[in-house]
Amino acid sequence: MNSVTKTAELNGLTKKAILTEGPELTKVHVRLDDKEQLRKRNRSSYTVHFTRDTGMHKVLTIDVTLSPRDPKAPGQFGHPAAVPDDKQEEAKSRWKEGNFNVYLSDLIPVDRAIDDTRPAGCSEQLVHNDLPTTTIIICFVDEVWSTLLRSVHSVLNRSPPHLIKEIILVDDFSTKEYLKDSLDKYMSQFPKVRLLHLKERHGLIRARLAGAEIAKGDVLTFLDSHVECNVGWLEPLLERVRLNRKKVACPVIEVISDKDMSYMTVDNFQRGIFTWPMNFGWRQIPPEVIEKDKIKETDIIRCPVMAGGLFSIDKKYFFELGTYDPGLDVWGGENMELSFKVWMCGGEIEIIPCSRVGHIFRNDNPYSFPKDRIKTVERNLARVAEVWLDEYKELFYGHEGLILSPSAMVNFTFTADHGLGQNGFIML
């Protein structure tokens, strides 16, 4: 049988024309839009078949810890770990180092395996072959050694290498000696990891900006320094940004217990919301809405506001938006500011159920604020209210939960850029 195969581009899709005849094998190169001429030239007995190559593939299942070095190690496979009876006092005394069980974290392998917690069907989803590259930005100050290393290893172990342009670790002027030369030496074994040691304390918000300024990837992916990325976490995020550069893609944030370091899954049907005076929280989608709209576990969830610690955003779009407000101090309110900015300037925020990242939720920040923590957060939120809430800012100032008076919160100077083609704030 003779087979003539032609591959060409048509409406962005690769097509193959296959003609069959006779005993010989021959390759012919022709334009697909010339198929009628091809038929005429071979009109006698050729049969033409067209098949489609969509330029897509199933999400890659990459996890170099699937056969862990020590299957019986504490916390392996995301199982809970236990402090030995004779180490209880030591574990208790070390809690304040990170405001979680630091003793157990140090016992658990930095490359431990965790269960694949994605909903059924995620592994069968298709993503484009030409996904953008990303720079992973992880900021930290005085982070626990084992937790920081586990965060980096989870990215390296469970991400397609060709999509990771670099991992930038931004050290926000840590005081711990192990986060200086020792960290540099450890990370030197990973060519894609870059360390940026800031010369003075910037706070999380400005530290992230320092990392974004030097990033080389097409997409910025921000992560906290006490996370564990799960199998197949990255490609679904980048796929959404590839489909629309104004989409901000967030993984489902799962829970790493601060007490026993176990990895726990969460409800799939949650979205980020806020209550006055701009307090972030999670709210489940009502069951009747899930049933009415036939929402599946793998469906993308549009999200009013994001938690802010973990997300992917097109780098150029991030800078077009004006990045974070550099006047926001240390931590707090930056997730509201960026969320409002995205929605009001033509973008969308989405939670991607097929992307899962575990996170240690702590009751308090282990690091200090240059000023009072509550006052810092409220001043940040006041800046956000003044710029983005329009007439609804009175709902913020008038809330009884605020400690500072409006006059005390707005003694700052800023310039609001209204040149982004933005919409006004709308209450639904």
Coordinates of C-alpha atoms in Angstrom, one line a residue:
M1 CA 0.0 0.0 0.0
N2 CA 1.2 3.5 -0.8
S3 CA 0.7 6.1 1.9
V4 CA 1.1 9.9 1.2
T5 CA 1.1 12.0 4.4
K6 CA 0.9 15.7 4.6
T7 CA 0.9 17.9 7.8
A8 CA -0.1 21.5 7.7
E9 CA -1.6 24.3 9.8
L10 CA -5.3 25.1 9.4
N11 CA -7.0 27.4 11.8
G12 CA -4.3 26.8 14.4
L13 CA -4.8 23.0 14.3
T14 CA -2.4 20.5 12.8
K15 CA -4.0 18.4 10.1
K16 CA -2.8 15.2 8.4
A17 CA -3.9 14.2 4.9
I18 CA -3.3 10.5 4.3
L19 CA -3.7 9.0 0.8
T20 CA -3.6 5.3 0.1
E21 CA -2.8 3.5 -3.1
G22 CA -0.7 0.7 -4.6
P23 CA 2.3 -1.1 -3.3
E24 CA 4.9 1.7 -2.9
L25 CA 5.5 4.1 -0.1
T26 CA 6.0 7.8 -1.0
K27 CA 6.0 11.1 0.9
V28 CA 4.7 14.2 -0.8
H29 CA 4.7 17.7 0.6
V30 CA 1.7 19.9 -0.5
R31 CA -0.4 22.7 1.0
L32 CA -3.5 21.4 2.7
D33 CA -5.6 24.0 1.0
D34 CA -4.4 22.4 -2.3
K35 CA -6.1 19.1 -1.4
E36 CA -8.5 19.4 -4.4
Q37 CA -5.5 19.7 -6.7
L38 CA -4.0 16.7 -4.9
R39 CA -7.1 14.7 -5.6
K40 CA -7.2 15.7 -9.3
R41 CA -3.6 14.8 -9.7
N42 CA -4.3 11.4 -8.2
R43 CA -8.0 11.1 -9.0
S44 CA -7.8 7.5 -10.1
S45 CA -7.9 5.6 -6.9
Y46 CA -6.7 7.6 -3.9
T47 CA -8.7 7.9 -0.7
V48 CA -8.1 11.0 1.4
H49 CA -8.4 10.8 5.2
F50 CA -7.9 13.8 7.5
T51 CA -6.9 13.4 11.2
R52 CA -6.5 16.1 13.8
D53 CA -3.5 16.7 16.1
T54 CA -4.7 19.3 18.6
G55 CA -1.2 20.2 20.0
M56 CA -2.3 19.1 23.5
H57 CA -1.4 16.4 25.9
K58 CA -2.7 14.9 29.2
V59 CA -1.4 16.7 32.3
L60 CA 1.9 15.2 33.2
T61 CA 2.1 13.1 36.3
I62 CA 5.5 13.9 37.6
D63 CA 6.5 13.0 41.2
V64 CA 10.1 11.8 41.9
T65 CA 9.0 10.8 45.4
L66 CA 6.6 8.1 44.2
S67 CA 9.2 5.6 45.5
P68 CA 10.5 7.5 48.5
R69 CA 13.9 6.9 49.9
D70 CA 12.4 5.8 53.3
P71 CA 8.8 4.6 53.1
K72 CA 8.7 4.3 56.9
A73 CA 9.9 7.8 57.7
P74 CA 7.7 10.0 59.9
G75 CA 5.1 11.8 57.9
Q76 CA 5.7 9.9 54.7
F77 CA 2.8 9.9 52.3
G78 CA 1.4 12.8 54.1
H79 CA 0.5 10.7 57.2
P80 CA 0.4 12.3 60.6
A81 CA 3.6 12.2 62.6
A82 CA 3.9 11.9 66.4
V83 CA 6.3 13.4 68.9
P84 CA 7.9 10.7 71.1
D85 CA 7.0 10.9 74.7
D86 CA 10.5 11.9 75.8
K87 CA 10.6 14.7 73.3
Q88 CA 7.4 16.5 74.2
E89 CA 9.1 19.3 76.1
E90 CA 11.6 19.9 73.3
A91 CA 8.8 20.0 70.7
K92 CA 6.8 22.4 72.9
S93 CA 9.8 24.7 73.3
R94 CA 10.4 24.8 69.5
W95 CA 6.9 25.7 68.6
K96 CA 7.5 29.5 68.5
E97 CA 10.2 29.1 65.9
G98 CA 7.6 28.8 63.3
N99 CA 4.2 28.8 65.1
F100 CA 3.8 25.1 64.1
N101 CA 5.3 21.8 65.2
V102 CA 8.9 22.5 64.1
Y103 CA 10.2 19.4 65.9
L104 CA 8.1 17.2 63.7
S105 CA 8.8 19.1 60.5
D106 CA 12.5 18.4 61.1
L107 CA 11.8 14.7 61.4
I108 CA 9.9 14.5 58.2
P109 CA 11.9 14.1 54.9
V110 CA 12.2 17.3 52.9
D111 CA 11.1 15.3 49.8
R112 CA 8.4 13.3 51.4
A113 CA 5.7 11.7 49.3
I114 CA 2.1 12.8 49.6
D115 CA -1.1 11.3 48.2
D116 CA -2.5 12.6 44.9
T117 CA -5.6 14.4 46.1
R118 CA -6.9 15.6 42.8
P119 CA -10.6 14.9 41.9
A120 CA -11.2 12.0 39.5
G121 CA -10.7 13.1 35.9
C122 CA -8.0 15.6 36.5
S123 CA -5.3 13.2 35.2
E124 CA -7.2 12.9 32.0
Q125 CA -7.5 16.6 31.3
L126 CA -5.7 18.1 28.3
V127 CA -3.4 21.1 28.3
H128 CA -1.5 22.7 25.5
N129 CA 2.0 21.7 24.5
D130 CA 3.1 25.3 24.3
L131 CA 2.4 26.4 27.8
P132 CA 4.2 29.5 29.0
T133 CA 7.2 29.2 31.3
T134 CA 7.0 30.4 34.9
T135 CA 9.2 31.9 37.5
I136 CA 8.3 30.6 41.0
I137 CA 8.7 33.3 43.6
I138 CA 9.0 32.3 47.3
C139 CA 9.5 35.0 49.9
F140 CA 10.5 34.2 53.4
V141 CA 11.8 35.7 56.6
D142 CA 13.3 33.5 59.3
E143 CA 11.5 30.4 57.9
V144 CA 12.1 27.0 59.4
W145 CA 14.8 25.3 57.5
S146 CA 13.0 22.0 56.9
T147 CA 9.8 23.7 55.8
L148 CA 11.5 26.0 53.3
L149 CA 13.4 23.0 51.8
R150 CA 10.3 20.9 51.6
S151 CA 8.6 23.8 49.7
V152 CA 11.4 24.0 47.1
H153 CA 11.7 20.2 46.8
S154 CA 8.0 19.8 46.1
V155 CA 8.2 22.3 43.3
L156 CA 11.2 20.6 41.7
N157 CA 9.9 17.1 42.3
R158 CA 6.4 17.6 40.9
S159 CA 6.7 20.1 38.1
P160 CA 7.6 19.6 34.4
P161 CA 11.2 20.9 34.3
H162 CA 10.8 22.7 31.0
L163 CA 8.1 24.9 32.4
I164 CA 10.2 26.1 35.4
K165 CA 12.3 29.0 34.2
E166 CA 13.6 29.5 37.7
I167 CA 12.8 29.5 41.3
I168 CA 13.6 32.8 43.1
L169 CA 13.9 32.6 46.8
V170 CA 13.6 36.1 48.3
D171 CA 15.2 36.3 51.7
D172 CA 13.5 39.3 53.4
F173 CA 16.5 40.1 55.7
S174 CA 16.3 37.0 57.8
T175 CA 18.2 36.9 61.1
K176 CA 18.8 33.1 61.2
E177 CA 22.3 32.1 60.3
Y178 CA 21.2 28.9 58.6
L179 CA 19.3 31.1 56.0
K180 CA 22.5 32.7 54.8
D181 CA 25.6 30.8 53.6
S182 CA 24.2 27.4 54.5
L183 CA 21.1 28.0 52.4
D184 CA 23.2 29.3 49.5
K185 CA 25.3 26.2 49.6
Y186 CA 22.4 23.8 49.8
M187 CA 20.5 25.5 46.9
S188 CA 23.6 25.6 44.7
Q189 CA 22.9 22.0 43.7
F190 CA 19.8 23.1 41.9
P191 CA 20.7 25.2 38.8
K192 CA 17.2 26.7 38.5
V193 CA 17.1 28.1 42.1
R194 CA 18.2 31.7 42.6
L195 CA 18.6 33.4 46.0
L196 CA 18.0 37.1 46.5
H197 CA 19.1 38.3 49.9
L198 CA 17.5 41.7 50.6
K199 CA 19.8 44.2 52.5
E200 CA 17.0 45.5 54.7
R201 CA 13.5 44.3 55.8
H202 CA 11.0 44.9 53.0
G203 CA 7.9 43.0 54.2
L204 CA 6.2 40.3 52.1
I205 CA 4.6 42.7 49.6
R206 CA 7.7 44.6 48.6
A207 CA 9.8 41.4 48.8
R208 CA 7.5 39.9 46.2
L209 CA 8.0 42.9 44.0
A210 CA 11.7 42.5 44.3
G211 CA 11.4 39.0 43.0
A212 CA 9.0 40.0 40.2
E213 CA 11.4 42.7 39.0
I214 CA 14.2 40.1 38.2
A215 CA 11.9 37.3 37.0
K216 CA 12.6 35.9 33.5
G217 CA 9.5 33.6 33.1
D218 CA 6.4 34.5 31.1
V219 CA 4.2 33.8 34.2
L220 CA 4.8 34.7 37.8
T221 CA 3.8 32.0 40.3
F222 CA 3.8 33.2 43.9
L223 CA 4.0 30.6 46.6
D224 CA 4.4 30.8 50.4
S225 CA 7.5 29.3 52.0
H226 CA 5.6 26.5 54.0
V227 CA 3.8 24.6 51.2
E228 CA 3.9 21.3 49.5
C229 CA 2.9 21.2 45.8
N230 CA 1.0 18.1 44.8
V231 CA 1.1 16.0 41.6
G232 CA 0.1 17.9 38.5
W233 CA -0.3 21.2 40.2
L234 CA 1.5 23.5 37.7
E235 CA 0.2 22.8 34.2
P236 CA -3.5 23.5 35.0
L237 CA -2.6 26.9 36.3
L238 CA -0.5 27.8 33.3
E239 CA -3.2 26.5 31.0
R240 CA -5.6 29.0 32.2
V241 CA -3.2 31.9 31.8
R242 CA -2.4 30.6 28.3
L243 CA -6.1 30.7 27.4
N244 CA -6.4 34.2 28.6
R245 CA -3.5 36.3 29.8
K246 CA -5.8 38.3 32.1
K247 CA -6.8 35.2 34.1
V248 CA -5.3 34.9 37.5
A249 CA -5.2 31.2 38.4
C250 CA -5.2 29.9 42.0
P251 CA -4.7 26.3 43.2
V252 CA -7.0 24.7 45.7
I253 CA -5.1 25.3 49.0
E254 CA -5.1 22.2 51.1
V255 CA -4.1 21.9 54.7
I256 CA -0.9 20.7 56.3
S257 CA -1.6 20.3 60.0
D258 CA 0.4 22.6 62.2
K259 CA 0.3 20.0 64.9
D260 CA 1.1 16.6 63.3
M261 CA 2.2 17.8 59.8
S262 CA -0.4 15.5 58.1
Y263 CA -1.5 16.5 54.6
M264 CA -5.3 16.9 54.4
T265 CA -7.6 17.6 51.5
V266 CA -10.4 20.2 51.6
D267 CA -13.9 20.7 50.1
N268 CA -13.7 21.2 46.4
F269 CA -16.6 23.7 46.2
Q270 CA -15.2 26.7 48.0
R271 CA -14.4 30.2 46.9
G272 CA -12.7 33.2 48.5
I273 CA -14.9 35.9 49.8
F274 CA -14.7 38.9 52.2
T275 CA -16.8 40.3 54.9
W276 CA -16.6 43.9 56.3
P277 CA -14.2 45.4 57.2
M278 CA -12.5 43.4 54.4
N279 CA -11.8 40.2 56.2
F280 CA -10.9 37.4 53.9
G281 CA -12.6 34.0 54.3
W282 CA -13.7 30.8 52.5
R283 CA -17.3 30.1 51.7
Q284 CA -18.8 26.9 50.3
I285 CA -20.9 27.0 47.2
P286 CA -24.4 26.2 48.3
P287 CA -25.4 22.5 47.5
E288 CA -28.5 23.7 45.6
V289 CA -26.3 25.9 43.4
I290 CA -24.0 22.9 42.7
E291 CA -27.0 20.8 41.8
K292 CA -28.8 23.5 39.7
D293 CA -25.7 24.4 37.7
K294 CA -24.4 20.8 37.5
I295 CA -21.0 21.9 38.8
K296 CA -18.5 19.1 38.7
E297 CA -15.5 18.6 41.0
T298 CA -13.1 19.4 38.2
D299 CA -14.9 22.6 37.1
I300 CA -13.2 26.0 37.3
I301 CA -14.5 28.2 40.1
R302 CA -14.6 32.0 39.5
C303 CA -13.5 33.7 42.7
P304 CA -14.4 37.2 44.0
V305 CA -11.2 37.5 46.0
M306 CA -8.1 35.3 46.4
A307 CA -6.3 34.3 49.5
G308 CA -3.2 35.9 48.0
G309 CA -0.4 33.5 48.9
L310 CA -0.5 31.1 46.0
F311 CA -1.4 32.1 42.4
S312 CA -0.1 32.4 38.8
I313 CA -0.4 35.6 36.8
D314 CA 1.0 36.7 33.4
K315 CA 4.1 38.8 34.1
K316 CA 3.3 41.5 31.6
Y317 CA -0.3 41.7 32.9
F318 CA 0.9 42.0 36.5
F319 CA 3.0 45.0 35.6
E320 CA 0.2 46.5 33.4
L321 CA -2.0 46.4 36.5
G322 CA 0.7 48.4 38.4
T323 CA 1.8 45.3 40.5
Y324 CA 1.1 45.6 44.2
D325 CA 0.7 49.0 45.8
P326 CA 4.3 49.5 47.1
G327 CA 2.8 51.7 49.9
L328 CA 1.3 48.6 51.5
D329 CA 3.4 47.7 54.5
V330 CA 4.8 44.2 55.4
W331 CA 1.7 42.0 55.0
G332 CA -2.1 42.3 54.9
G333 CA -4.6 43.7 52.4
E334 CA -2.5 42.9 49.3
N335 CA -4.8 40.1 48.3
M336 CA -7.8 42.5 48.4
E337 CA -6.0 45.1 46.4
L338 CA -4.9 42.8 43.7
S339 CA -8.3 41.0 43.6
F340 CA -10.2 44.3 43.1
K341 CA -7.7 45.5 40.6
V342 CA -8.0 42.4 38.5
W343 CA -11.8 42.2 38.4
M344 CA -12.2 46.0 37.8
C345 CA -9.5 46.1 35.1
G346 CA -10.8 43.4 32.8
G347 CA -9.3 40.3 34.4
E348 CA -10.7 37.2 36.2
I349 CA -9.7 35.2 39.3
E350 CA -10.2 31.5 39.2
I351 CA -9.7 28.5 41.5
I352 CA -8.4 25.5 39.6
P353 CA -9.6 22.3 41.3
C354 CA -7.1 20.1 39.4
S355 CA -4.2 22.1 41.0
R356 CA -3.6 21.3 44.6
V357 CA -1.0 22.8 47.0
G358 CA -0.8 22.0 50.7
H359 CA -0.2 24.9 53.1
I360 CA 0.6 25.2 56.8
F361 CA -2.0 27.5 58.4
R362 CA -0.6 29.2 61.5
N363 CA -2.5 30.9 64.2
D364 CA -0.1 33.8 64.2
N365 CA 2.8 35.3 62.2
P366 CA 6.1 34.1 63.7
Y367 CA 8.0 37.2 62.5
S368 CA 7.7 40.7 63.8
F369 CA 6.0 43.8 62.3
P370 CA 8.1 47.0 62.3
K371 CA 4.9 48.6 63.7
D372 CA 1.9 47.2 65.5
R373 CA 0.4 44.2 63.4
I374 CA -3.2 45.2 63.7
K375 CA -2.5 48.9 62.9
T376 CA -0.4 47.9 59.9
V377 CA -3.1 45.7 58.4
E378 CA -5.8 48.3 58.9
R379 CA -3.7 51.0 57.4
N380 CA -3.1 48.7 54.4
L381 CA -6.9 48.1 54.1
A382 CA -7.6 51.8 54.3
R383 CA -5.3 52.4 51.3
V384 CA -7.2 49.7 49.4
A385 CA -10.6 51.2 50.3
E386 CA -9.6 54.7 49.3
V387 CA -8.4 53.6 45.9
W388 CA -10.8 50.9 44.9
L389 CA -14.1 50.9 46.8
D390 CA -15.5 54.2 45.6
E391 CA -18.6 55.1 47.6
Y392 CA -18.6 51.7 49.3
K393 CA -15.5 52.7 51.3
E394 CA -18.0 54.0 54.0
L395 CA -18.9 50.3 54.6
F396 CA -15.3 49.8 55.6
Y397 CA -14.8 52.9 57.7
G398 CA -18.2 52.5 59.4
H399 CA -17.6 49.0 60.7
E400 CA -17.4 48.6 64.4
G401 CA -14.7 46.0 64.1
L402 CA -12.1 48.6 63.2
I403 CA -9.7 49.7 65.9
L404 CA -8.3 52.8 64.3
S405 CA -10.3 55.8 63.4
P406 CA -10.6 56.9 59.8
S407 CA -8.5 60.0 60.3
A408 CA -5.7 57.8 61.8
M409 CA -5.8 55.4 58.9
V410 CA -5.6 57.8 56.0
N411 CA -2.6 59.9 56.9
F412 CA -0.8 58.8 53.8
T413 CA -0.2 60.0 50.3
F414 CA -0.9 58.0 47.2
T415 CA -1.9 58.3 43.5
A416 CA -4.7 56.2 42.1
D417 CA -4.2 55.3 38.4
H418 CA -7.5 55.3 36.7
G419 CA -6.0 54.7 33.2
L420 CA -6.4 51.0 33.1
G421 CA -9.9 50.9 31.5
Q422 CA -11.3 49.8 34.9
N423 CA -14.9 49.5 36.0
G424 CA -16.3 50.9 39.3
F425 CA -16.7 48.8 42.4
I426 CA -20.0 47.0 42.3
M427 CA -21.7 45.3 45.2
L428 CA -23.7 42.2 44.3

